[in-house]
Short mmCIF file of C-alpha atoms in Angstrom, two decimals:
data_model
loop_
_atom_site.label_atom_id
_atom_site.label_comp_id
_atom_site.label_asym_id
_atom_site.label_seq_id
_atom_site.Cartn_x
_atom_site.Cartn_y
_atom_site.Cartn_z
CA UNK A 1 0.00 0.00 0.00
CA UNK A 2 0.93 3.62 -0.48
CA UNK A 3 0.19 5.47 2.78
CA UNK A 4 0.28 9.24 3.12
CA UNK A 5 0.78 11.03 6.43
CA UNK A 6 -0.60 14.55 6.65
CA UNK A 7 0.08 16.11 10.02
CA UNK A 8 -0.63 19.63 11.16
CA UNK A 9 -2.25 21.76 13.79
CA UNK A 10 -5.52 22.03 11.83
CA UNK A 11 -6.35 24.90 14.18
CA UNK A 12 -8.92 24.97 12.62
CA UNK A 13 -9.01 22.78 9.53
CA UNK A 14 -9.90 24.83 6.44
CA UNK A 15 -10.68 24.46 2.74
CA UNK A 16 -6.97 24.57 1.87
CA UNK A 17 -6.30 21.52 4.04
CA UNK A 18 -9.14 19.66 2.35
CA UNK A 19 -7.91 20.49 -1.13
CA UNK A 20 -4.36 19.44 -0.25
CA UNK A 21 -5.62 16.10 1.12
CA UNK A 22 -7.59 15.42 -2.06
CA UNK A 23 -4.67 16.53 -4.24
CA UNK A 24 -2.14 14.21 -2.60
CA UNK A 25 -4.58 11.29 -2.71
CA UNK A 26 -4.95 11.75 -6.44
CA UNK A 27 -1.44 12.82 -7.48
CA UNK A 28 0.37 10.18 -5.41
CA UNK A 29 -2.27 7.50 -6.04
CA UNK A 30 -2.44 6.78 -2.31
CA UNK A 31 -4.32 3.83 -0.88
CA UNK A 32 -4.72 5.62 2.47
CA UNK A 33 -4.11 9.12 3.81
CA UNK A 34 -3.73 9.54 7.56
CA UNK A 35 -4.68 13.03 8.73
CA UNK A 36 -2.97 13.60 12.08
CA UNK A 37 -3.73 16.64 14.22
CA UNK A 38 -0.62 17.42 16.25
CA UNK A 39 -0.70 16.97 20.00
CA UNK A 40 2.09 18.98 21.59
CA UNK A 41 4.14 20.53 18.76
CA UNK A 42 7.92 20.24 18.79
CA UNK A 43 8.69 23.20 16.54
CA UNK A 44 6.80 26.06 18.17
CA UNK A 45 5.08 27.27 21.29
CA UNK A 46 2.14 25.12 22.25
CA UNK A 47 -0.76 27.55 21.88
CA UNK A 48 -3.09 24.84 20.59
CA UNK A 49 -6.31 24.35 22.45
CA UNK A 50 -8.94 21.66 22.41
CA UNK A 51 -6.99 18.87 20.75
CA UNK A 52 -10.01 16.59 20.59
CA UNK A 53 -12.15 19.38 19.12
CA UNK A 54 -9.60 19.81 16.30
CA UNK A 55 -9.60 16.03 15.86
CA UNK A 56 -13.42 15.89 15.72
CA UNK A 57 -13.55 18.73 13.15
CA UNK A 58 -11.10 16.81 10.95
CA UNK A 59 -13.23 13.67 11.27
CA UNK A 60 -16.35 15.59 10.24
CA UNK A 61 -14.62 17.16 7.24
CA UNK A 62 -13.22 13.87 5.92
CA UNK A 63 -15.99 11.45 6.99
CA UNK A 64 -17.21 10.88 3.42
CA UNK A 65 -13.81 10.17 1.85
CA UNK A 66 -13.04 6.45 2.06
CA UNK A 67 -9.29 6.67 1.70
CA UNK A 68 -8.82 9.30 4.42
CA UNK A 69 -8.55 8.30 8.07
CA UNK A 70 -8.20 10.87 10.86
CA UNK A 71 -5.84 9.60 13.57
CA UNK A 72 -5.55 10.60 17.22
CA UNK A 73 -2.07 9.03 17.47
CA UNK A 74 -0.48 12.34 18.52
CA UNK A 75 -3.24 14.09 20.46
CA UNK A 76 -3.72 11.20 22.87
CA UNK A 77 -0.06 11.44 23.97
CA UNK A 78 1.06 13.48 26.93
CA UNK A 79 4.40 14.44 25.39
CA UNK A 80 5.89 16.42 22.52
CA UNK A 81 5.08 15.04 19.08
CA UNK A 82 7.98 14.43 16.73
CA UNK A 83 7.38 13.39 13.12
CA UNK A 84 10.10 10.76 13.38
CA UNK A 85 8.46 9.05 16.38
CA UNK A 86 4.99 9.17 14.82
CA UNK A 87 6.36 7.75 11.57
CA UNK A 88 7.95 4.84 13.46
CA UNK A 89 4.63 4.17 15.24
CA UNK A 90 2.72 4.20 11.96
CA UNK A 91 5.23 1.84 10.35
CA UNK A 92 4.88 -0.41 13.40
CA UNK A 93 1.06 -0.40 13.03
CA UNK A 94 0.87 -0.91 9.25
CA UNK A 95 4.15 -2.73 8.58
CA UNK A 96 7.41 -1.89 6.87
CA UNK A 97 6.39 -3.47 3.55
CA UNK A 98 4.36 -0.38 2.59
CA UNK A 99 5.49 2.87 0.99
CA UNK A 100 5.06 5.97 3.18
CA UNK A 101 4.68 9.61 2.14
CA UNK A 102 5.09 12.41 4.70
CA UNK A 103 3.19 15.51 3.50
CA UNK A 104 4.62 18.89 4.51
CA UNK A 105 4.44 22.50 3.44
CA UNK A 106 7.33 24.32 1.87
CA UNK A 107 7.62 26.42 5.04
CA UNK A 108 8.40 23.23 7.00
CA UNK A 109 11.10 22.26 4.51
CA UNK A 110 12.88 25.54 5.32
CA UNK A 111 13.71 24.22 8.80
CA UNK A 112 13.59 20.48 8.08
CA UNK A 113 17.25 20.04 9.07
CA UNK A 114 16.28 20.96 12.65
CA UNK A 115 13.70 18.13 12.87
CA UNK A 116 14.47 15.16 15.10
CA UNK A 117 16.30 12.52 12.99
CA UNK A 118 15.46 14.30 9.72
CA UNK A 119 17.89 12.11 7.76
CA UNK A 120 16.23 8.95 9.08
CA UNK A 121 12.81 10.36 8.11
CA UNK A 122 14.11 10.62 4.53
CA UNK A 123 15.27 6.99 4.68
CA UNK A 124 11.89 5.75 5.96
CA UNK A 125 9.56 7.64 3.62
CA UNK A 126 9.16 10.02 0.73
CA UNK A 127 8.87 13.65 1.80
CA UNK A 128 6.15 15.35 -0.25
CA UNK A 129 6.51 19.13 -0.28
CA UNK A 130 3.66 21.48 -1.16
CA UNK A 131 4.25 25.08 -2.20
CA UNK A 132 3.39 27.86 0.26
CA UNK A 133 3.14 31.56 -0.48
CA UNK A 134 6.10 33.67 0.59
CA UNK A 135 8.41 30.66 0.99
CA UNK A 136 11.84 30.36 -0.53
CA UNK A 137 13.34 26.94 0.12
CA UNK A 138 16.31 27.78 -2.10
CA UNK A 139 18.01 29.40 0.90
CA UNK A 140 17.99 26.12 2.85
CA UNK A 141 17.49 23.58 0.12
CA UNK A 142 17.91 19.92 0.90
CA UNK A 143 18.58 17.62 -2.00
CA UNK A 144 17.53 14.01 -1.57
CA UNK A 145 16.09 11.33 -3.84
CA UNK A 146 13.11 10.92 -1.49
CA UNK A 147 11.92 14.54 -1.68
CA UNK A 148 9.01 15.14 -4.04
CA UNK A 149 7.64 18.59 -4.90
CA UNK A 150 3.97 18.71 -5.89
CA UNK A 151 2.32 21.56 -7.75
CA UNK A 152 -0.62 22.93 -5.84
CA UNK A 153 -2.83 25.99 -5.65
CA UNK A 154 -2.09 28.71 -3.13
CA UNK A 155 -4.66 29.71 -0.54
CA UNK A 156 -4.98 33.33 0.50
CA UNK A 157 -5.81 32.56 4.13
CA UNK A 158 -4.54 30.57 7.07
CA UNK A 159 -5.87 29.01 10.25
CA UNK A 160 -4.47 32.01 12.14
CA UNK A 161 -6.53 34.38 10.00
CA UNK A 162 -9.63 32.24 10.54
CA UNK A 163 -9.15 32.38 14.32
CA UNK A 164 -8.81 36.17 14.16
CA UNK A 165 -11.96 36.49 12.06
CA UNK A 166 -13.84 34.28 14.51
CA UNK A 167 -12.82 36.56 17.40
CA UNK A 168 -14.09 39.56 15.45
CA UNK A 169 -17.30 37.72 14.44
CA UNK A 170 -16.39 38.12 10.74
CA UNK A 171 -17.51 35.81 7.93
CA UNK A 172 -15.38 32.68 7.40
CA UNK A 173 -17.86 30.76 5.25
CA UNK A 174 -15.56 30.88 2.20
CA UNK A 175 -12.65 29.46 4.25
CA UNK A 176 -14.09 26.39 5.96
CA UNK A 177 -16.23 23.39 5.15
CA UNK A 178 -19.95 24.15 5.64
CA UNK A 179 -20.21 21.06 7.89
CA UNK A 180 -18.05 22.72 10.55
CA UNK A 181 -18.92 26.40 10.08
CA UNK A 182 -21.55 26.56 12.85
CA UNK A 183 -19.38 24.53 15.24
CA UNK A 184 -16.59 27.08 14.84
CA UNK A 185 -18.86 30.12 15.03
CA UNK A 186 -20.63 28.87 18.18
CA UNK A 187 -17.44 28.08 20.07
#
């Protein structure tokens, strides 16, 4: 099987995340895509709230797509989440005979060398990089046979912007799945 791993804060999940998930399923011809909301992030301050709420929103968004499974593998832990450790756990669950694809944004590639065991990550899976606005990976480019760049559309908003709009009671209907709009607005 070809198994994709798409981790992130999903704080909250938005239309861009959905489109990326569908794009990688199609372009990489994946048999399964694991969407993994981060528990305690390793690469930034932990300002994430309501881990299980983020997890539930992801489940609602992807509930009708057979090949996508939302995993609580990181949020149920009581320690910092590292991609390397999660990847080892996933390989342990599904087996080493499969091909794994770690999905990241171009902004994450900029500091990929600082990730725990980044070289071992590249040995265990293919690293699939998606373009992000205002990113320039040329300044810190890593060359490796297991790095794949996918062409994707840019999105003119972020989860941070959505959270700000929610605080100000502004319209976010064009940014999030209709299934979760009311849940976000009523929170």
